[in-house]
Short mmCIF file of C-alpha atoms and ligand atoms in Angstrom, two decimals:
data_model
loop_
_atom_site.label_atom_id
_atom_site.label_comp_id
_atom_site.label_asym_id
_atom_site.label_seq_id
_atom_site.Cartn_x
_atom_site.Cartn_y
_atom_site.Cartn_z
CA MET A 228 -124.10 123.66 -3.11
CA GLN A 229 -125.28 127.13 -4.29
CA THR A 230 -122.68 128.88 -6.44
CA GLN A 231 -122.57 132.64 -6.11
CA LEU A 232 -121.31 134.72 -9.04
CA LEU A 233 -120.33 138.18 -7.72
CA PRO A 234 -118.41 141.13 -9.12
CA VAL A 235 -114.91 141.79 -7.69
CA SER A 236 -115.17 144.30 -4.80
CA PRO A 237 -113.47 144.79 -1.46
CA GLU A 238 -116.32 142.90 0.22
CA THR A 239 -116.35 139.93 -2.13
CA LEU A 240 -112.51 139.71 -2.06
CA ALA A 241 -112.62 139.60 1.74
CA ARG A 242 -115.31 136.87 1.61
CA ALA A 243 -113.27 134.94 -0.99
CA GLY A 244 -110.13 135.22 1.21
CA GLU A 245 -112.06 133.74 4.11
CA LEU A 246 -113.38 130.87 1.98
CA ILE A 247 -109.80 130.06 0.84
CA ARG A 248 -108.52 130.09 4.46
CA SER A 249 -111.32 127.77 5.49
CA GLY A 250 -110.35 125.23 2.83
CA GLU A 251 -112.97 126.06 0.19
CA LEU A 252 -112.58 126.75 -3.55
CA VAL A 253 -113.05 130.10 -5.33
CA GLY A 254 -113.19 130.91 -9.07
CA PHE A 255 -111.22 134.06 -9.84
CA PRO A 256 -109.97 136.11 -12.79
CA THR A 257 -106.36 136.35 -13.90
CA GLU A 258 -104.92 138.03 -17.00
CA THR A 259 -104.63 134.62 -18.75
CA VAL A 260 -107.73 132.61 -17.95
CA TYR A 261 -109.97 132.20 -14.87
CA GLY A 262 -108.47 130.06 -12.08
CA LEU A 263 -110.03 127.68 -9.52
CA GLY A 264 -108.21 128.60 -6.30
CA ALA A 265 -107.51 126.79 -3.02
CA ASN A 266 -105.07 127.28 -0.12
CA ALA A 267 -101.85 125.87 -1.65
CA MET A 268 -100.54 124.87 1.80
CA ASP A 269 -103.65 122.73 2.63
CA ALA A 270 -103.56 119.32 0.98
CA ASP A 271 -107.27 118.65 1.69
CA ALA A 272 -108.31 121.90 0.10
CA VAL A 273 -106.10 121.09 -2.94
CA ARG A 274 -107.70 117.67 -3.30
CA ARG A 275 -111.06 119.39 -3.63
CA ILE A 276 -109.78 121.10 -6.78
CA PHE A 277 -109.15 117.72 -8.40
CA GLU A 278 -112.64 116.61 -7.41
CA ALA A 279 -114.43 119.76 -8.65
CA LYS A 280 -112.57 119.60 -12.01
CA GLY A 281 -112.59 115.88 -12.48
CA ARG A 282 -108.87 116.36 -12.96
CA PRO A 283 -106.49 113.35 -13.22
CA GLY A 284 -104.52 113.06 -10.01
CA ASP A 285 -101.12 113.03 -11.77
CA ASN A 286 -101.52 116.55 -13.25
CA PRO A 287 -99.81 119.08 -10.95
CA LEU A 288 -101.12 122.61 -10.10
CA ILE A 289 -99.55 126.08 -10.35
CA VAL A 290 -99.03 127.98 -7.07
CA HIS A 291 -99.90 131.72 -7.32
CA ILE A 292 -98.10 134.37 -5.32
CA SER A 293 -98.74 138.12 -4.95
CA ALA A 294 -95.16 139.28 -4.06
CA ILE A 295 -91.68 137.96 -4.91
CA ASP A 296 -90.88 137.33 -1.19
CA GLN A 297 -93.53 134.63 -1.10
CA LEU A 298 -91.38 132.52 -3.55
CA GLY A 299 -88.59 131.63 -1.18
CA PRO A 300 -90.51 129.32 1.18
CA LEU A 301 -91.96 127.37 -1.77
CA ILE A 302 -88.63 126.40 -3.40
CA ALA A 303 -85.66 124.25 -2.36
CA VAL A 304 -82.79 126.32 -3.82
CA LYS A 305 -82.36 129.97 -4.76
CA PRO A 306 -83.54 130.90 -8.26
CA SER A 307 -80.72 130.68 -10.81
CA PRO A 308 -79.47 133.84 -12.53
CA MET A 309 -81.54 132.70 -15.59
CA ALA A 310 -84.72 132.33 -13.48
CA ARG A 311 -84.05 135.71 -11.84
CA ALA A 312 -83.67 137.40 -15.24
CA LEU A 313 -87.05 135.98 -16.36
CA MET A 314 -88.73 136.98 -13.11
CA ASP A 315 -87.27 140.52 -13.38
CA ALA A 316 -88.52 140.82 -16.96
CA TYR A 317 -91.93 139.14 -16.93
CA TRP A 318 -93.27 138.93 -13.40
CA PRO A 319 -95.94 139.85 -12.57
CA GLY A 320 -97.44 138.41 -15.72
CA PRO A 321 -98.48 135.38 -17.80
CA MET A 322 -95.40 133.28 -16.93
CA THR A 323 -95.06 130.19 -14.73
CA LEU A 324 -91.64 128.92 -13.68
CA ILE A 325 -90.78 125.36 -12.55
CA PHE A 326 -88.45 125.11 -9.51
CA PRO A 327 -87.30 122.35 -7.18
CA LYS A 328 -89.95 122.33 -4.48
CA SER A 329 -89.45 122.86 -0.74
CA ASP A 330 -91.02 120.49 1.88
CA LEU A 331 -93.69 123.10 2.67
CA VAL A 332 -95.50 122.47 -0.58
CA PRO A 333 -97.86 119.52 -0.26
CA MET A 334 -97.39 116.62 -2.65
CA ALA A 335 -101.08 117.02 -3.53
CA VAL A 336 -100.14 120.32 -5.30
CA THR A 337 -97.24 118.86 -7.35
CA ALA A 338 -98.90 115.46 -7.95
CA GLY A 339 -95.92 113.79 -6.42
CA LEU A 340 -93.25 115.65 -8.42
CA ASP A 341 -90.24 117.16 -6.68
CA THR A 342 -90.71 120.37 -8.57
CA VAL A 343 -93.28 123.11 -8.12
CA ALA A 344 -94.81 125.52 -10.74
CA VAL A 345 -95.06 129.11 -9.46
CA ARG A 346 -96.74 132.17 -11.06
CA PHE A 347 -96.99 135.79 -9.96
CA PRO A 348 -100.10 137.01 -11.84
CA ALA A 349 -100.49 140.63 -12.94
CA HIS A 350 -104.34 140.84 -12.62
CA PRO A 351 -105.19 143.12 -9.68
CA ALA A 352 -108.05 140.88 -8.49
CA ALA A 353 -105.92 137.77 -8.51
CA ARG A 354 -103.26 139.57 -6.41
CA ALA A 355 -105.86 141.06 -4.09
CA LEU A 356 -107.37 137.57 -3.56
CA ILE A 357 -103.93 136.09 -2.63
CA ASP A 358 -103.40 139.07 -0.26
CA ALA A 359 -106.83 138.55 1.26
CA ALA A 360 -106.23 134.82 1.76
CA ARG A 361 -102.75 135.64 3.21
CA ARG A 362 -101.37 132.50 1.59
CA PRO A 363 -100.27 131.32 -1.84
CA ILE A 364 -103.12 129.96 -3.93
CA ALA A 365 -102.96 126.75 -5.91
CA ALA A 366 -105.06 127.15 -9.06
CA PRO A 367 -105.56 125.37 -12.32
CA SER A 368 -107.77 126.81 -15.01
CA ALA A 369 -111.38 126.85 -13.77
CA ASN A 370 -112.86 124.52 -16.43
CA ARG A 371 -113.99 120.98 -15.94
CA SER A 372 -111.16 118.69 -17.07
CA GLY A 373 -111.05 118.41 -20.88
CA ARG A 374 -113.16 121.52 -21.57
CA PRO A 375 -111.74 124.71 -23.06
CA SER A 376 -110.23 127.00 -20.39
CA PRO A 377 -112.65 129.75 -19.18
CA THR A 378 -112.00 133.31 -20.25
CA THR A 379 -115.12 134.80 -18.71
CA ALA A 380 -116.88 134.27 -15.32
CA ALA A 381 -119.89 132.93 -17.23
CA HIS A 382 -117.70 130.09 -18.59
CA VAL A 383 -116.61 129.27 -15.00
CA PHE A 384 -120.30 129.20 -14.00
CA GLU A 385 -121.14 126.81 -16.87
CA ASP A 386 -118.52 124.33 -15.63
CA MET A 387 -118.58 124.85 -11.82
CA ASP A 388 -122.23 125.64 -10.98
CA GLY A 389 -123.16 123.62 -7.86
CA ARG A 390 -119.50 122.56 -7.26
CA ILE A 391 -117.97 125.65 -5.62
CA PRO A 392 -119.38 128.39 -3.35
CA LEU A 393 -118.09 131.47 -5.13
CA ILE A 394 -116.95 132.85 -8.48
CA LEU A 395 -115.51 136.38 -8.62
CA ASP A 396 -116.39 138.16 -11.88
CA GLY A 397 -113.58 140.45 -13.13
CA GLY A 398 -114.71 140.61 -16.77
CA PRO A 399 -113.09 138.89 -19.76
CA CYS A 400 -109.45 137.89 -19.53
CA ASP A 401 -106.81 139.95 -21.34
CA VAL A 402 -104.54 137.26 -22.79
CA GLY A 403 -107.13 134.48 -23.24
CA LEU A 404 -104.62 131.61 -23.13
CA GLU A 405 -102.93 130.06 -20.07
CA SER A 406 -99.51 131.19 -18.94
CA THR A 407 -96.27 130.17 -20.50
CA VAL A 408 -94.82 127.31 -18.44
CA ILE A 409 -91.01 127.31 -18.37
CA ASP A 410 -88.72 124.75 -16.76
CA VAL A 411 -85.83 126.73 -15.26
CA THR A 412 -84.20 123.77 -13.44
CA GLY A 413 -81.66 123.20 -16.28
CA VAL A 414 -79.03 125.30 -18.01
CA GLU A 415 -81.36 126.63 -20.71
CA PRO A 416 -84.92 127.68 -20.21
CA ARG A 417 -87.31 125.12 -21.73
CA ILE A 418 -90.85 125.97 -22.70
CA LEU A 419 -93.24 123.20 -21.59
CA ARG A 420 -96.36 125.14 -22.53
CA PRO A 421 -96.26 128.23 -24.79
CA GLY A 422 -98.31 131.33 -23.80
CA GLY A 423 -98.35 135.10 -23.74
CA VAL A 424 -94.63 135.36 -22.78
CA THR A 425 -93.32 134.15 -26.15
CA ARG A 426 -90.24 132.11 -27.08
CA GLU A 427 -88.79 135.29 -28.65
CA MET A 428 -89.37 137.25 -25.38
CA ILE A 429 -87.65 134.47 -23.38
CA ALA A 430 -84.70 134.30 -25.78
CA ALA A 431 -84.32 138.10 -25.56
CA VAL A 432 -83.63 137.74 -21.80
CA CYS A 433 -81.82 134.35 -21.69
CA GLY A 434 -80.08 134.24 -25.12
CA SER A 435 -81.98 131.07 -26.07
CA ALA A 436 -85.15 129.11 -25.31
CA GLY A 437 -85.89 125.48 -25.93
CA VAL A 438 -89.36 124.26 -26.79
CA ASP A 439 -90.38 120.84 -25.41
CA PRO A 440 -91.17 118.46 -28.31
CA ALA A 441 -94.57 117.70 -26.81
CA VAL A 442 -95.68 121.25 -27.60
CA MET A 443 -96.38 120.76 -31.28
CA ARG A 444 -96.96 117.09 -31.82
CA PRO A 445 -98.83 114.26 -30.16
CA LEU A 446 -97.01 112.15 -27.65
CA LYS A 447 -95.54 108.86 -28.77
CA GLU A 448 -96.80 105.59 -27.35
CA GLY A 449 -95.49 105.27 -23.77
CA GLU A 450 -93.73 108.71 -23.86
CA ARG A 451 -93.71 110.60 -20.53
CA PRO A 452 -93.94 114.39 -21.01
CA ARG A 453 -92.02 116.79 -18.80
CA SER A 454 -95.27 118.58 -18.11
CA PRO A 455 -97.91 116.01 -17.19
CA GLY A 456 -100.68 118.26 -18.54
CA MET A 457 -99.35 117.70 -22.09
CA LYS A 458 -100.51 114.14 -22.13
CA TYR A 459 -104.23 114.89 -21.88
CA ARG A 460 -106.50 115.88 -24.76
CA HIS A 461 -107.18 119.38 -23.59
CA TYR A 462 -109.30 122.26 -24.60
CA ALA A 463 -111.43 120.05 -26.72
CA PRO A 464 -114.82 120.90 -28.25
CA THR A 465 -117.26 118.00 -28.63
CA GLY A 466 -117.20 118.29 -32.43
CA GLU A 467 -114.32 116.93 -34.50
CA LEU A 468 -111.83 119.74 -35.15
CA THR A 469 -109.48 119.84 -38.15
CA ILE A 470 -106.92 122.55 -38.70
CA VAL A 471 -106.11 123.58 -42.26
CA GLU A 472 -102.69 125.13 -42.93
CA GLY A 473 -101.24 126.76 -46.05
CA GLY A 474 -101.50 129.87 -48.22
CA PRO A 475 -104.62 131.90 -47.54
CA GLU A 476 -106.40 131.17 -50.85
CA ALA A 477 -105.66 127.47 -50.77
CA VAL A 478 -106.88 127.24 -47.12
CA VAL A 479 -110.17 128.98 -47.94
CA GLU A 480 -110.73 126.75 -50.91
CA ALA A 481 -109.91 123.55 -48.94
CA ILE A 482 -112.13 124.57 -46.01
CA CYS A 483 -115.05 125.40 -48.36
CA GLY A 484 -114.71 121.89 -49.87
CA LEU A 485 -114.54 120.13 -46.54
CA TYR A 486 -117.50 122.16 -45.17
CA ASP A 487 -119.67 121.42 -48.22
CA ALA A 488 -118.82 117.74 -48.08
CA ALA A 489 -119.66 117.54 -44.37
CA LEU A 490 -122.95 119.36 -45.00
CA SER A 491 -123.94 116.91 -47.77
CA GLU A 492 -123.26 114.07 -45.37
CA GLY A 493 -125.88 115.57 -43.01
CA ARG A 494 -123.30 116.86 -40.48
CA ARG A 495 -123.31 120.30 -38.82
CA PRO A 496 -120.07 121.93 -39.98
CA LEU A 497 -118.57 125.21 -38.64
CA ILE A 498 -115.65 127.29 -39.74
CA LEU A 499 -113.21 129.23 -37.51
CA ALA A 500 -111.51 131.87 -39.64
CA LEU A 501 -109.48 135.08 -39.47
CA SER A 502 -111.84 138.06 -39.71
CA ASP A 503 -110.40 139.15 -43.11
CA HIS A 504 -111.29 135.82 -44.62
CA LEU A 505 -114.89 135.62 -43.39
CA PRO A 506 -116.44 137.13 -46.60
CA ALA A 507 -114.70 134.42 -48.72
CA TYR A 508 -116.80 131.76 -46.96
CA GLY A 509 -120.09 133.32 -48.18
CA GLU A 510 -123.21 131.83 -46.58
CA ARG A 511 -121.30 129.10 -44.71
CA LYS A 512 -121.56 129.18 -40.94
CA ALA A 513 -118.29 130.73 -39.56
CA LEU A 514 -116.97 132.34 -36.37
CA SER A 515 -114.29 135.02 -36.32
CA LEU A 516 -110.97 134.23 -34.64
CA GLY A 517 -109.99 137.87 -34.88
CA ALA A 518 -107.53 139.67 -37.13
CA ASP A 519 -104.15 138.21 -35.96
CA ALA A 520 -102.49 135.80 -33.52
CA ALA A 521 -103.02 138.10 -30.51
CA GLU A 522 -106.70 138.41 -31.25
CA MET A 523 -106.90 134.66 -31.87
CA ALA A 524 -105.32 134.04 -28.43
CA HIS A 525 -108.12 136.03 -27.02
CA ALA A 526 -110.89 134.34 -29.03
CA VAL A 527 -109.88 130.75 -29.47
CA PHE A 528 -111.31 129.21 -26.27
CA ALA A 529 -114.57 131.13 -26.45
CA CYS A 530 -114.91 130.02 -30.12
CA LEU A 531 -114.41 126.34 -29.13
CA ARG A 532 -117.11 126.71 -26.45
CA GLU A 533 -119.47 128.41 -28.92
CA ALA A 534 -118.84 125.59 -31.41
CA ASP A 535 -120.20 123.23 -28.74
CA ASP A 536 -123.17 125.51 -28.01
CA LEU A 537 -123.99 125.56 -31.74
CA GLY A 538 -123.89 121.77 -31.79
CA ALA A 539 -121.22 121.75 -34.49
CA ASP A 540 -119.84 118.27 -35.17
CA ALA A 541 -117.25 119.04 -37.90
CA ILE A 542 -115.17 122.15 -37.19
CA PHE A 543 -112.61 123.49 -39.63
CA SER A 544 -110.17 126.06 -38.41
CA GLU A 545 -107.63 128.24 -40.19
CA ALA A 546 -104.03 128.16 -38.84
CA VAL A 547 -101.68 131.01 -37.95
CA PRO A 548 -97.84 131.13 -38.25
CA GLU A 549 -96.06 129.74 -35.20
CA ASP A 550 -94.06 132.86 -34.32
CA GLY A 551 -94.83 135.10 -31.32
CA VAL A 552 -98.04 134.18 -29.55
CA GLY A 553 -98.93 132.15 -32.70
CA LEU A 554 -96.99 129.22 -31.19
CA ALA A 555 -99.37 129.17 -28.16
CA VAL A 556 -102.46 129.54 -30.36
CA MET A 557 -101.36 126.64 -32.57
CA ASN A 558 -100.45 124.52 -29.50
CA ARG A 559 -103.95 124.93 -28.07
CA LEU A 560 -105.71 124.45 -31.45
CA GLY A 561 -103.48 121.50 -32.24
CA ARG A 562 -104.29 119.77 -28.97
CA ALA A 563 -108.01 120.49 -29.36
CA ALA A 564 -107.76 118.88 -32.82
CA ALA A 565 -105.73 115.93 -31.52
CA PHE A 566 -103.16 117.33 -34.03
CA ARG A 567 -105.40 116.60 -37.01
CA ILE A 568 -103.68 119.18 -39.23
CA LEU A 569 -104.22 119.23 -43.01
CA LYS A 570 -101.51 120.97 -45.01
CA VAL A 571 -102.66 122.40 -48.38
O1 LIG B 731 -102.50 130.87 -16.84
C1 LIG B 731 -102.44 129.89 -16.14
O2 LIG B 731 -101.40 129.25 -15.99
C2 LIG B 731 -103.70 129.44 -15.40
C3 LIG B 731 -104.08 130.53 -14.41
C4 LIG B 731 -105.26 130.15 -13.57
O3 LIG B 731 -102.98 130.86 -13.69
N1 LIG B 731 -103.56 128.17 -14.78
C5 LIG B 731 -103.44 127.03 -15.49
O4 LIG B 731 -103.34 125.84 -14.72
O5 LIG B 731 -103.47 126.99 -16.69
P1 LIG B 731 -103.52 124.41 -15.31
O6 LIG B 731 -103.57 123.54 -14.10
O7 LIG B 731 -104.68 124.37 -16.16
O8 LIG B 731 -102.21 124.15 -16.03
C6 LIG B 731 -100.98 123.94 -15.35
C7 LIG B 731 -99.97 123.29 -16.31
C8 LIG B 731 -100.29 121.79 -16.57
O9 LIG B 731 -100.02 121.53 -17.91
C9 LIG B 731 -99.36 121.11 -15.62
O10 LIG B 731 -99.05 119.83 -16.08
C10 LIG B 731 -98.12 122.02 -15.60
O11 LIG B 731 -98.69 123.30 -15.66
N2 LIG B 731 -97.33 121.89 -14.37
C11 LIG B 731 -97.68 122.21 -13.12
N3 LIG B 731 -96.71 121.88 -12.25
C12 LIG B 731 -95.73 121.34 -12.92
C13 LIG B 731 -94.46 120.83 -12.63
N4 LIG B 731 -94.01 120.75 -11.42
N5 LIG B 731 -93.65 120.37 -13.67
C14 LIG B 731 -94.07 120.41 -14.94
N6 LIG B 731 -95.29 120.90 -15.34
C15 LIG B 731 -96.10 121.37 -14.32
MG1 LIG B 732 -106.01 123.86 -17.54
#
């Protein structure tokens, strides 16, 4: 299959809408990461997503809507006051809510679960695509399974060339990390995957916010996570990633030592560092993660991809504090590192 990479325009959106209606897959931009979309109401189309990504069949997809009134048919009971408050505050935006599903949503979308994940994205091209398709769009991140999520159309092309007919290019994504996934089926909102809508923002609306234990540690033997995606080693570069956490000077010193040791063993080390710290690493090969957690959110997946492109086999990354969007950054880095975190 020939994969076309075209800029977002009224013509390409109309073409993409047709493709979705006819059961095909389209790569498209959202404010978080690029998505790989299919008609959410068509089980066969949805199965193609799993094939194109090489995604395990037990990992459910998010259904994307372009107006609040599209939510009702997808869910079994009315949103709770807590869910409503979150929707009012953060939709459209980088937030996904888990509801009990209606019978209209194919089991292929929810991987057999009786709940459905729904997101109302803010990106104008994502909303225009849903409008053009005239149906909700099921979409995971548009990477091949196990690869870092794509934050540019070129990343999608790298992973999906020859597998899908069309990728819409809307430029780099704003947030750079996938949406916050929140289970709103209980009394208290529970964060299953941290993202751009932070724990603090959720607590500001709901009074409190729980964080699923699987967010910041590896799963125990035989443990079943509430969000199936949590059990896979995600976002991973090919090289072995280690995160170093502690005071800035101690971190720089430890990373320099690790880098030099790896180099003397004949490995190809690489450092991921906050921009302020780059000079401290001297001649060592290093990529900038940006100046703070928000910039890191934006840069982290692209840095992991670049680490692969550079052939790095020992990657050492600085950590950020786990408040605000820092929790999401550390969740993604932690999972990419299989939670190999060195405290100094
Ligand atoms: O920002 C995003 O969320 C992007 C863009 C394209 O919208 N999408 C995305 O999808 O990241 P994906 O498939 O890569 O991640 C969806 C996550 C997975 O961890 C999955 O396990 C979880 O959401 N999920 C989906 N449905 C669920 C459900 N019913 N219950 C619990 N977790 C669910
Ligand atoms: Mg993904």
